[in-house]
Amino acid sequence: MFSNYYSMYAAKYINSGLLRTDTVPEEGEDAAATLSATETLSEEEQEELRRELAKVEEEIQTLSQVLAAKEKHLVEIKRKLGINSLQELKQNIAKGWQDVTATSAYKKTSETLSQAGQKASAALSSVGSVITRKLEDVKNSPTFKSFEEKVENLKASTKSKVGGTKPAGGDFGEVLNSTANASVTATEPPTEQTQESL
């Protein structure tokens, strides 16, 4: 019922030319033109316009009621289908994302970023290989080898001065025997003292 009523009024306004895209001056924007227009209208024309104004306001109110009824019906249909606000939001986001990814700007940006990533990866790979090559060159250089020999000589001379050629700690058995001998020697009285006391 509301649908037929709405269609009837929409068709009436389209046919009468009232639904047009011309801009309407804002209130107070063209006051002089409005005053001069009302002065030239006769009483009958003004009365007819007032009646039309009341009719248009009534139609607007009716259309608002129709729109409210349609929105209520829409909510009821969604409720029966089990569509809630969260699901609707998810669907809108998914559809929006699909729309974005379908645009040519997104595709161009994606391709550009992909190419930039590939170029950056290639550049980083070449930088890594250059650094590795340079480090190998430094390691094989005569200066580095000379430095390495000096460090080895210094380690060897320090080791020989501190502990001789033998490792400083020895193995576990030697350390255990030397500790046992030291404790036995400390507990036994010296033999010279025992002979003198006799």
GROMACS .gro file of C-alpha atoms in nm, residues 6-98:
model
   93
    6TYR     CA    1   0.501   0.653  -0.274
    7SER     CA    2   0.526   0.561  -0.643
    8MET     CA    3   0.223   0.773  -0.723
    9TYR     CA    4   0.371   1.086  -0.561
   10ALA     CA    5   0.717   1.029  -0.708
   11ALA     CA    6   0.570   0.998  -1.058
   12LYS     CA    7   0.361   1.313  -1.003
   13TYR     CA    8   0.665   1.517  -0.903
   14ILE     CA    9   0.883   1.384  -1.181
   15ASN     CA   10   0.616   1.461  -1.442
   16SER     CA   11   0.544   1.806  -1.301
   17GLY     CA   12   0.914   1.901  -1.306
   18LEU     CA   13   0.929   1.960  -0.930
   19LEU     CA   14   1.208   1.705  -0.891
   20ARG     CA   15   1.492   1.883  -1.063
   21THR     CA   16   1.855   1.934  -0.983
   22ASP     CA   17   1.854   2.316  -0.995
   23THR     CA   18   1.992   2.483  -0.686
   24VAL     CA   19   1.744   2.664  -0.467
   25PRO     CA   20   1.865   2.987  -0.304
   26GLU     CA   21   1.920   2.958   0.071
   27GLU     CA   22   1.694   3.141   0.311
   28GLY     CA   23   1.789   3.510   0.321
   29GLU     CA   24   2.017   3.469   0.021
   30ASP     CA   25   1.795   3.640  -0.231
   31ALA     CA   26   1.557   3.839  -0.011
   32ALA     CA   27   1.511   4.122  -0.259
   33ALA     CA   28   1.397   3.886  -0.535
   34THR     CA   29   1.155   3.712  -0.295
   35LEU     CA   30   1.001   4.043  -0.183
   36SER     CA   31   0.953   4.164  -0.536
   37ALA     CA   32   0.792   3.829  -0.635
   38THR     CA   33   0.535   3.845  -0.352
   39GLU     CA   34   0.450   4.206  -0.436
   40THR     CA   35   0.362   4.116  -0.794
   41LEU     CA   36   0.138   3.821  -0.696
   42SER     CA   37  -0.232   3.878  -0.660
   43GLU     CA   38  -0.425   3.768  -0.351
   44GLU     CA   39  -0.569   3.472  -0.537
   45GLU     CA   40  -0.223   3.357  -0.651
   46GLN     CA   41  -0.086   3.391  -0.298
   47GLU     CA   42  -0.378   3.190  -0.156
   48GLU     CA   43  -0.327   2.920  -0.418
   49LEU     CA   44   0.044   2.904  -0.332
   50ARG     CA   45  -0.038   2.875   0.042
   51ARG     CA   46  -0.270   2.582  -0.033
   52GLU     CA   47  -0.002   2.419  -0.244
   53LEU     CA   48   0.251   2.479   0.033
   54ALA     CA   49   0.025   2.308   0.288
   55LYS     CA   50  -0.029   2.021   0.045
   56VAL     CA   51   0.345   1.979  -0.015
   57GLU     CA   52   0.415   1.983   0.360
   58GLU     CA   53   0.147   1.717   0.409
   59GLU     CA   54   0.300   1.503   0.133
   60ILE     CA   55   0.644   1.539   0.289
   61GLN     CA   56   0.502   1.422   0.621
   62THR     CA   57   0.331   1.128   0.447
   63LEU     CA   58   0.651   1.033   0.269
   64SER     CA   59   0.839   1.051   0.600
   65GLN     CA   60   0.587   0.812   0.750
   66VAL     CA   61   0.620   0.581   0.450
   67LEU     CA   62   0.999   0.588   0.485
   68ALA     CA   63   0.976   0.512   0.859
   69ALA     CA   64   0.742   0.220   0.787
   70LYS     CA   65   0.980   0.087   0.519
   71GLU     CA   66   1.276   0.111   0.758
   72LYS     CA   67   1.078  -0.074   1.027
   73HIS     CA   68   0.987  -0.344   0.773
   74LEU     CA   69   1.354  -0.370   0.672
   75VAL     CA   70   1.459  -0.422   1.035
   76GLU     CA   71   1.192  -0.689   1.077
   77ILE     CA   72   1.309  -0.877   0.764
   78LYS     CA   73   1.672  -0.864   0.883
   79ARG     CA   74   1.567  -0.992   1.226
   80LYS     CA   75   1.381  -1.285   1.069
   81LEU     CA   76   1.683  -1.367   0.852
   82GLY     CA   77   1.910  -1.353   1.157
   83ILE     CA   78   2.115  -1.063   1.025
   84ASN     CA   79   2.240  -0.852   1.314
   85SER     CA   80   2.444  -0.532   1.318
   86LEU     CA   81   2.776  -0.709   1.364
   87GLN     CA   82   2.717  -0.941   1.068
   88GLU     CA   83   2.604  -0.646   0.859
   89LEU     CA   84   2.918  -0.454   0.954
   90LYS     CA   85   3.138  -0.751   0.861
   91GLN     CA   86   2.961  -0.784   0.527
   92ASN     CA   87   3.000  -0.412   0.459
   93ILE     CA   88   3.370  -0.424   0.544
   94ALA     CA   89   3.426  -0.732   0.328
   95LYS     CA   90   3.239  -0.575   0.037
   96GLY     CA   91   3.428  -0.249   0.084
   97TRP     CA   92   3.761  -0.433   0.082
   98GLN     CA   93   3.660  -0.620  -0.235
   0.00000   0.00000   0.00000
